[in-house]
């Protein structure tokens, strides 16, 4: 500041007022001070300035997997709102591992982030209680927190799945399979619940062989779908529990169609939209969430808390949307 003041020919207090955008300085003086700062290559120490205010102007975002296309628009929405609030966003992936989630969250807290947006992998978030008590605003998104009360923003997973399965039923299907993610994951459990409710509402039995929950690896999904398509009572339609499962199912079904008597032998509805789903033939019918709206809603709730909003933890549930493109409208093939 002394160097800047000397170059601009002003006092230290004037430099301070210009840097902190305080009133009482003429436009000419502001221009001289800013010119001196640029000429000397100096930068304001935002860390020191913000710490004096008790804030760091940073938040943390913990996702399941940054590589998953579902989380890209969610992350971008949080980042855009953070930027609008002059706040830096730190992001990390938990890889669906509870220990890694805790490690990331506490690392962000150690760097004194003002708040957190968390897609939880853990089912016990009591480790966050001291941080929340210390003033770290926390909002969970996509799944609720475990064993603590906290703000959460969700999609209507069960309702969306009910709509998707009811759509298959309305097109004549009675033997409908379900392949989902690991059952301990909140979203996977809710989607399985929606499937069972839709089948029960239509008076349809669910055979154990038609339901499979577990890792979403292509190898497992392929093996389970091929098993469901074989035997004396094969499924005529499939509800896929997330976009990764849907992509593998598309590969299996389209490969199988080349070996059968033409395309479109098995109907398919997937949860989550995915890139190029509308360009396949037939296009893939999906139950679409709005990940950008999930992220935006969670970020808005977080900044409301940072701005002093109080009250009981909020639970916001966003609707899903069925997009019919062709694969979910294929009628069942004749089965003896």
Tab-separated table of C-alpha atoms in Angstrom:
chain	number	residue	atom	x	y	z
A	1	UNK	CA	0.000	0.000	0.000
A	2	UNK	CA	2.923	2.342	0.695
A	3	UNK	CA	4.310	1.726	-2.805
A	4	UNK	CA	0.914	2.314	-4.390
A	5	UNK	CA	0.351	5.477	-2.339
A	6	UNK	CA	3.765	6.856	-3.297
A	7	UNK	CA	3.266	6.139	-7.006
A	8	UNK	CA	-0.247	7.631	-7.054
A	9	UNK	CA	0.687	10.568	-4.867
A	10	UNK	CA	-1.996	9.880	-2.259
A	11	UNK	CA	-2.161	8.769	1.361
A	12	UNK	CA	-2.449	5.194	2.683
A	13	UNK	CA	-6.056	5.796	3.772
A	14	UNK	CA	-6.984	6.810	0.232
A	15	UNK	CA	-5.500	3.588	-1.164
A	16	UNK	CA	-7.475	1.622	1.426
A	17	UNK	CA	-10.701	3.375	0.459
A	18	UNK	CA	-10.169	2.668	-3.239
A	19	UNK	CA	-9.283	-0.996	-2.698
A	20	UNK	CA	-12.277	-1.567	-0.422
A	21	UNK	CA	-14.605	0.440	-2.703
A	22	UNK	CA	-15.494	2.908	0.035
A	23	UNK	CA	-17.123	6.289	-0.739
A	24	UNK	CA	-15.442	9.676	-0.489
A	25	UNK	CA	-12.840	9.349	-3.257
A	26	UNK	CA	-12.985	11.264	-6.546
A	27	UNK	CA	-13.050	9.412	-9.869
A	28	UNK	CA	-9.696	10.938	-10.811
A	29	UNK	CA	-8.070	9.695	-7.615
A	30	UNK	CA	-9.597	6.224	-8.047
A	31	UNK	CA	-8.173	6.066	-11.575
A	32	UNK	CA	-4.672	7.098	-10.347
A	33	UNK	CA	-4.678	4.517	-7.556
A	34	UNK	CA	-5.924	1.716	-9.834
A	35	UNK	CA	-3.318	2.674	-12.429
A	36	UNK	CA	-0.586	2.464	-9.779
A	37	UNK	CA	-1.842	-0.935	-8.615
A	38	UNK	CA	-1.813	-2.283	-12.187
A	39	UNK	CA	1.606	-0.823	-12.926
A	40	UNK	CA	3.103	-2.400	-9.802
A	41	UNK	CA	1.345	-5.758	-10.442
A	42	UNK	CA	-0.182	-5.898	-6.953
A	43	UNK	CA	-3.254	-7.930	-5.972
A	44	UNK	CA	-5.556	-7.399	-3.034
A	45	UNK	CA	-5.240	-10.056	-0.313
A	46	UNK	CA	-8.834	-11.278	-0.320
A	47	UNK	CA	-8.122	-13.994	2.248
A	48	UNK	CA	-7.084	-11.499	4.907
A	49	UNK	CA	-9.943	-9.124	4.049
A	50	UNK	CA	-12.597	-11.848	4.161
A	51	UNK	CA	-11.282	-13.423	7.347
A	52	UNK	CA	-11.687	-10.065	9.082
A	53	UNK	CA	-15.358	-10.317	8.130
A	54	UNK	CA	-15.611	-13.876	9.452
A	55	UNK	CA	-16.236	-15.383	5.996
A	56	UNK	CA	-13.997	-16.971	3.367
A	57	UNK	CA	-16.303	-16.538	0.357
A	58	UNK	CA	-15.924	-20.226	-0.496
A	59	UNK	CA	-18.172	-23.288	-0.403
A	60	UNK	CA	-17.568	-26.995	-0.926
A	61	UNK	CA	-19.470	-29.399	-3.187
A	62	UNK	CA	-19.131	-33.156	-2.666
A	63	UNK	CA	-20.521	-35.355	-5.459
A	64	UNK	CA	-20.637	-39.080	-6.058
A	65	UNK	CA	-18.624	-38.940	-9.290
A	66	UNK	CA	-17.574	-35.879	-11.272
A	67	UNK	CA	-17.330	-38.100	-14.377
A	68	UNK	CA	-21.042	-39.004	-14.222
A	69	UNK	CA	-22.928	-36.871	-16.783
A	70	UNK	CA	-25.795	-36.464	-14.303
A	71	UNK	CA	-23.636	-34.383	-11.976
A	72	UNK	CA	-22.222	-32.003	-14.592
A	73	UNK	CA	-25.278	-29.722	-14.828
A	74	UNK	CA	-25.831	-29.986	-11.067
A	75	UNK	CA	-22.268	-28.869	-10.386
A	76	UNK	CA	-22.456	-26.075	-12.962
A	77	UNK	CA	-25.657	-24.709	-11.409
A	78	UNK	CA	-24.037	-24.557	-7.972
A	79	UNK	CA	-20.936	-22.943	-9.449
A	80	UNK	CA	-22.925	-20.304	-11.351
A	81	UNK	CA	-24.871	-19.234	-8.274
A	82	UNK	CA	-21.711	-19.239	-6.162
A	83	UNK	CA	-20.035	-16.982	-8.696
A	84	UNK	CA	-23.026	-14.638	-8.637
A	85	UNK	CA	-22.466	-14.364	-4.879
A	86	UNK	CA	-18.742	-13.695	-5.306
A	87	UNK	CA	-17.935	-17.106	-3.867
A	88	UNK	CA	-15.388	-19.722	-4.900
A	89	UNK	CA	-16.477	-23.357	-5.287
A	90	UNK	CA	-14.340	-26.354	-4.302
A	91	UNK	CA	-15.535	-29.697	-5.714
A	92	UNK	CA	-14.605	-33.330	-5.036
A	93	UNK	CA	-15.898	-36.883	-5.676
A	94	UNK	CA	-16.706	-39.361	-2.925
A	95	UNK	CA	-16.738	-42.351	-5.321
A	96	UNK	CA	-19.745	-43.617	-3.324
A	97	UNK	CA	-17.378	-44.232	-0.399
A	98	UNK	CA	-18.440	-43.036	3.066
A	99	UNK	CA	-14.880	-42.643	4.342
A	100	UNK	CA	-13.851	-40.617	1.319
A	101	UNK	CA	-16.917	-38.417	1.694
A	102	UNK	CA	-16.029	-37.656	5.305
A	103	UNK	CA	-12.410	-36.995	4.364
A	104	UNK	CA	-13.454	-34.505	1.679
A	105	UNK	CA	-16.055	-32.752	3.814
A	106	UNK	CA	-13.697	-32.290	6.745
A	107	UNK	CA	-10.898	-31.149	4.413
A	108	UNK	CA	-13.207	-28.426	3.083
A	109	UNK	CA	-14.179	-27.478	6.636
A	110	UNK	CA	-10.494	-27.299	7.616
A	111	UNK	CA	-10.126	-24.713	4.853
A	112	UNK	CA	-12.957	-22.766	6.487
A	113	UNK	CA	-15.536	-22.953	3.733
A	114	UNK	CA	-18.676	-21.016	4.603
A	115	UNK	CA	-20.997	-23.819	3.503
A	116	UNK	CA	-21.348	-27.252	1.966
A	117	UNK	CA	-23.527	-28.899	-0.659
A	118	UNK	CA	-23.274	-32.675	-0.268
A	119	UNK	CA	-24.493	-35.636	-2.315
A	120	UNK	CA	-24.144	-38.143	0.512
A	121	UNK	CA	-22.425	-41.504	0.290
A	122	UNK	CA	-22.541	-42.085	4.033
A	123	UNK	CA	-25.610	-43.080	6.043
A	124	UNK	CA	-24.310	-41.397	9.211
A	125	UNK	CA	-23.498	-37.681	9.147
A	126	UNK	CA	-23.160	-37.090	12.857
A	127	UNK	CA	-19.492	-36.282	12.192
A	128	UNK	CA	-20.778	-32.991	10.707
A	129	UNK	CA	-22.602	-31.851	13.841
A	130	UNK	CA	-19.610	-29.895	15.293
A	131	UNK	CA	-19.059	-28.159	11.949
A	132	UNK	CA	-22.721	-27.225	11.585
A	133	UNK	CA	-22.767	-25.993	15.189
A	134	UNK	CA	-19.714	-23.864	14.356
A	135	UNK	CA	-21.676	-22.156	11.576
A	136	UNK	CA	-20.941	-24.169	8.418
A	137	UNK	CA	-24.229	-24.072	6.494
A	138	UNK	CA	-24.946	-27.496	4.962
A	139	UNK	CA	-27.456	-28.617	2.345
A	140	UNK	CA	-27.788	-32.186	1.104
A	141	UNK	CA	-28.891	-32.857	-2.449
A	142	UNK	CA	-30.172	-35.911	-4.360
A	143	UNK	CA	-30.247	-37.940	-1.113
A	144	UNK	CA	-31.052	-37.048	2.513
A	145	UNK	CA	-28.509	-36.887	5.316
A	146	UNK	CA	-28.096	-39.866	7.612
A	147	UNK	CA	-28.910	-39.607	11.341
A	148	UNK	CA	-29.035	-35.810	11.436
A	149	UNK	CA	-31.702	-33.272	10.501
A	150	UNK	CA	-30.522	-31.050	7.661
A	151	UNK	CA	-31.771	-29.203	4.591
A	152	UNK	CA	-32.219	-31.509	1.595
A	153	UNK	CA	-33.282	-31.167	-2.044
A	154	UNK	CA	-34.523	-34.348	-3.758
A	155	UNK	CA	-36.172	-35.585	-6.925
A	156	UNK	CA	-39.418	-37.541	-6.662
A	157	UNK	CA	-37.687	-40.836	-7.405
A	158	UNK	CA	-40.558	-43.117	-6.395
A	159	UNK	CA	-43.177	-41.032	-8.197
A	160	UNK	CA	-41.105	-40.787	-11.372
A	161	UNK	CA	-40.568	-44.539	-11.425
A	162	UNK	CA	-44.269	-45.206	-10.842
A	163	UNK	CA	-45.027	-43.069	-13.880
A	164	UNK	CA	-42.443	-44.902	-15.999
A	165	UNK	CA	-43.650	-48.375	-15.050
A	166	UNK	CA	-47.304	-47.352	-15.417
A	167	UNK	CA	-46.405	-46.171	-18.930
A	168	UNK	CA	-45.121	-49.658	-19.793
A	169	UNK	CA	-48.219	-51.242	-18.274
A	170	UNK	CA	-50.451	-48.923	-20.307
A	171	UNK	CA	-48.744	-50.231	-23.454
A	172	UNK	CA	-49.697	-53.796	-22.635
A	173	UNK	CA	-46.720	-55.081	-20.631
A	174	UNK	CA	-47.174	-57.416	-17.682
A	175	UNK	CA	-43.726	-58.981	-17.402
A	176	UNK	CA	-41.654	-55.939	-16.526
A	177	UNK	CA	-38.138	-56.253	-15.191
A	178	UNK	CA	-36.292	-53.813	-12.934
A	179	UNK	CA	-32.519	-53.407	-12.728
A	180	UNK	CA	-31.354	-50.887	-10.158
A	181	UNK	CA	-28.335	-49.612	-8.261
A	182	UNK	CA	-27.240	-50.859	-4.860
A	183	UNK	CA	-30.234	-51.028	-2.516
A	184	UNK	CA	-28.625	-49.111	0.368
A	185	UNK	CA	-28.529	-45.974	-1.835
A	186	UNK	CA	-31.568	-43.791	-1.122
A	187	UNK	CA	-32.397	-43.065	-4.769
A	188	UNK	CA	-32.093	-46.735	-5.745
A	189	UNK	CA	-34.350	-47.832	-2.889
A	190	UNK	CA	-36.948	-45.182	-3.774
A	191	UNK	CA	-36.992	-46.210	-7.445
A	192	UNK	CA	-37.421	-49.872	-6.525
A	193	UNK	CA	-40.296	-48.838	-4.247
A	194	UNK	CA	-41.901	-46.935	-7.115
A	195	UNK	CA	-41.605	-49.986	-9.390
A	196	UNK	CA	-43.251	-52.286	-6.862
A	197	UNK	CA	-46.014	-49.762	-6.155
A	198	UNK	CA	-46.824	-49.368	-9.852
A	199	UNK	CA	-46.995	-53.122	-10.345
A	200	UNK	CA	-49.147	-53.585	-7.238
A	201	UNK	CA	-51.463	-50.753	-8.275
A	202	UNK	CA	-52.069	-52.566	-11.575
A	203	UNK	CA	-52.659	-55.879	-9.783
A	204	UNK	CA	-49.505	-57.416	-11.264
A	205	UNK	CA	-47.285	-59.874	-9.436
A	206	UNK	CA	-43.540	-59.249	-9.296
A	207	UNK	CA	-41.403	-62.337	-9.663
A	208	UNK	CA	-38.069	-62.350	-7.864
A	209	UNK	CA	-36.351	-63.201	-11.137
A	210	UNK	CA	-37.533	-59.911	-12.631
A	211	UNK	CA	-35.801	-57.714	-10.039
A	212	UNK	CA	-32.073	-57.115	-9.639
A	213	UNK	CA	-30.258	-54.543	-7.484
A	214	UNK	CA	-26.501	-54.119	-7.227
A	215	UNK	CA	-23.452	-52.420	-8.745
A	216	UNK	CA	-24.039	-50.669	-12.061
A	217	UNK	CA	-21.045	-52.198	-13.809
A	218	UNK	CA	-21.791	-53.132	-17.448
A	219	UNK	CA	-20.833	-56.754	-16.769
A	220	UNK	CA	-23.404	-57.204	-14.002
A	221	UNK	CA	-26.180	-55.334	-15.806
A	222	UNK	CA	-25.580	-57.300	-19.005
A	223	UNK	CA	-25.644	-60.636	-17.191
A	224	UNK	CA	-28.827	-59.779	-15.286
A	225	UNK	CA	-30.684	-58.499	-18.333
A	226	UNK	CA	-29.708	-61.522	-20.420
A	227	UNK	CA	-30.934	-63.757	-17.595
A	228	UNK	CA	-34.284	-61.929	-17.461
A	229	UNK	CA	-34.686	-62.287	-21.221
A	230	UNK	CA	-34.097	-66.040	-21.097
A	231	UNK	CA	-36.106	-68.882	-19.616
A	232	UNK	CA	-39.779	-69.829	-19.809
A	233	UNK	CA	-41.103	-66.445	-18.567
A	234	UNK	CA	-38.900	-63.740	-20.071
A	235	UNK	CA	-39.648	-60.103	-19.453
A	236	UNK	CA	-41.152	-58.085	-22.289
A	237	UNK	CA	-40.116	-54.708	-20.866
A	238	UNK	CA	-37.418	-53.280	-18.614
A	239	UNK	CA	-37.260	-50.314	-16.278
A	240	UNK	CA	-33.603	-49.275	-15.856
A	241	UNK	CA	-32.820	-47.585	-12.554
A	242	UNK	CA	-30.309	-44.979	-13.763
A	243	UNK	CA	-28.561	-43.693	-16.880
A	244	UNK	CA	-25.571	-46.048	-16.616
A	245	UNK	CA	-27.864	-49.053	-16.435
A	246	UNK	CA	-29.934	-47.715	-19.331
A	247	UNK	CA	-26.880	-47.336	-21.581
A	248	UNK	CA	-25.831	-50.944	-20.942
A	249	UNK	CA	-29.417	-52.124	-21.493
A	250	UNK	CA	-29.523	-50.296	-24.835
A	251	UNK	CA	-26.373	-52.126	-25.931
A	252	UNK	CA	-27.734	-55.519	-24.890
A	253	UNK	CA	-31.170	-55.001	-26.415
A	254	UNK	CA	-29.915	-53.562	-29.674
A	255	UNK	CA	-27.356	-56.363	-30.039
A	256	UNK	CA	-30.100	-58.903	-29.329
A	257	UNK	CA	-32.444	-57.315	-31.849
A	258	UNK	CA	-29.924	-58.052	-34.592
A	259	UNK	CA	-30.116	-61.710	-33.606
A	260	UNK	CA	-33.928	-61.836	-33.427
A	261	UNK	CA	-36.535	-60.995	-36.039
A	262	UNK	CA	-36.164	-57.245	-36.039
A	263	UNK	CA	-35.712	-54.211	-33.807
A	264	UNK	CA	-37.965	-53.217	-30.962
A	265	UNK	CA	-38.684	-56.580	-29.351
A	266	UNK	CA	-38.279	-55.418	-25.737
A	267	UNK	CA	-39.631	-52.139	-24.371
A	268	UNK	CA	-37.315	-49.947	-22.294
A	269	UNK	CA	-37.804	-46.991	-19.956
A	270	UNK	CA	-34.807	-45.567	-18.115
A	271	UNK	CA	-34.537	-43.276	-15.126
A	272	UNK	CA	-32.410	-40.206	-15.998
A	273	UNK	CA	-31.994	-38.787	-19.459
A	274	UNK	CA	-28.677	-39.191	-21.256
A	275	UNK	CA	-26.906	-37.746	-24.269
A	276	UNK	CA	-28.036	-39.016	-27.706
A	277	UNK	CA	-31.030	-40.875	-26.214
A	278	UNK	CA	-33.248	-39.063	-28.694
A	279	UNK	CA	-31.100	-40.014	-31.712
A	280	UNK	CA	-31.313	-43.786	-31.331
A	281	UNK	CA	-33.944	-45.708	-33.277
A	282	UNK	CA	-36.223	-46.038	-31.509
A	283	UNK	CA	-35.399	-43.154	-29.196
A	284	UNK	CA	-35.088	-44.086	-25.538
A	285	UNK	CA	-38.049	-43.230	-23.329
A	286	UNK	CA	-36.854	-41.832	-19.997
A	287	UNK	CA	-38.005	-40.466	-16.685
A	288	UNK	CA	-35.996	-37.265	-16.577
A	289	UNK	CA	-34.822	-35.457	-13.492
A	290	UNK	CA	-33.620	-31.864	-13.686
A	291	UNK	CA	-30.107	-32.025	-12.214
A	292	UNK	CA	-29.485	-28.340	-12.939
A	293	UNK	CA	-32.601	-27.410	-10.959
A	294	UNK	CA	-31.504	-29.731	-8.145
A	295	UNK	CA	-28.165	-27.933	-7.956
A	296	UNK	CA	-29.675	-24.474	-8.274
A	297	UNK	CA	-32.306	-25.144	-5.599
A	298	UNK	CA	-29.700	-26.546	-3.201
A	299	UNK	CA	-27.371	-23.602	-3.796
A	300	UNK	CA	-30.173	-21.077	-3.283
A	301	UNK	CA	-31.101	-22.753	-0.013
A	302	UNK	CA	-27.458	-22.714	1.075
A	303	UNK	CA	-27.009	-18.994	0.388
A	304	UNK	CA	-30.294	-18.239	2.147
A	305	UNK	CA	-28.854	-19.938	5.224
A	306	UNK	CA	-25.587	-18.028	4.825
A	307	UNK	CA	-27.590	-14.803	4.644
A	308	UNK	CA	-29.192	-15.581	7.988
A	309	UNK	CA	-32.350	-17.554	7.155
A	310	UNK	CA	-33.399	-19.658	10.125
A	311	UNK	CA	-36.095	-22.210	10.815
A	312	UNK	CA	-36.483	-25.965	10.719
A	313	UNK	CA	-34.531	-27.957	8.119
A	314	UNK	CA	-36.235	-27.791	4.726
A	315	UNK	CA	-37.106	-30.785	2.554
A	316	UNK	CA	-37.700	-29.859	-1.097
A	317	UNK	CA	-38.851	-32.557	-3.547
A	318	UNK	CA	-38.769	-31.748	-7.258
A	319	UNK	CA	-40.977	-33.558	-9.818
A	320	UNK	CA	-39.673	-35.773	-12.610
A	321	UNK	CA	-40.890	-35.806	-16.222
A	322	UNK	CA	-41.664	-38.742	-18.522
A	323	UNK	CA	-40.260	-38.237	-22.034
A	324	UNK	CA	-41.744	-40.721	-24.528
A	325	UNK	CA	-39.432	-41.321	-27.484
A	326	UNK	CA	-40.333	-44.783	-28.744
A	327	UNK	CA	-38.580	-47.473	-26.731
A	328	UNK	CA	-41.172	-47.350	-23.949
A	329	UNK	CA	-44.074	-47.551	-26.385
A	330	UNK	CA	-43.119	-50.885	-28.008
A	331	UNK	CA	-45.947	-53.409	-27.438
A	332	UNK	CA	-45.139	-56.790	-25.894
A	333	UNK	CA	-44.215	-59.534	-28.305
A	334	UNK	CA	-46.463	-62.557	-28.318
A	335	UNK	CA	-45.557	-65.084	-25.609
A	336	UNK	CA	-47.188	-68.446	-25.417
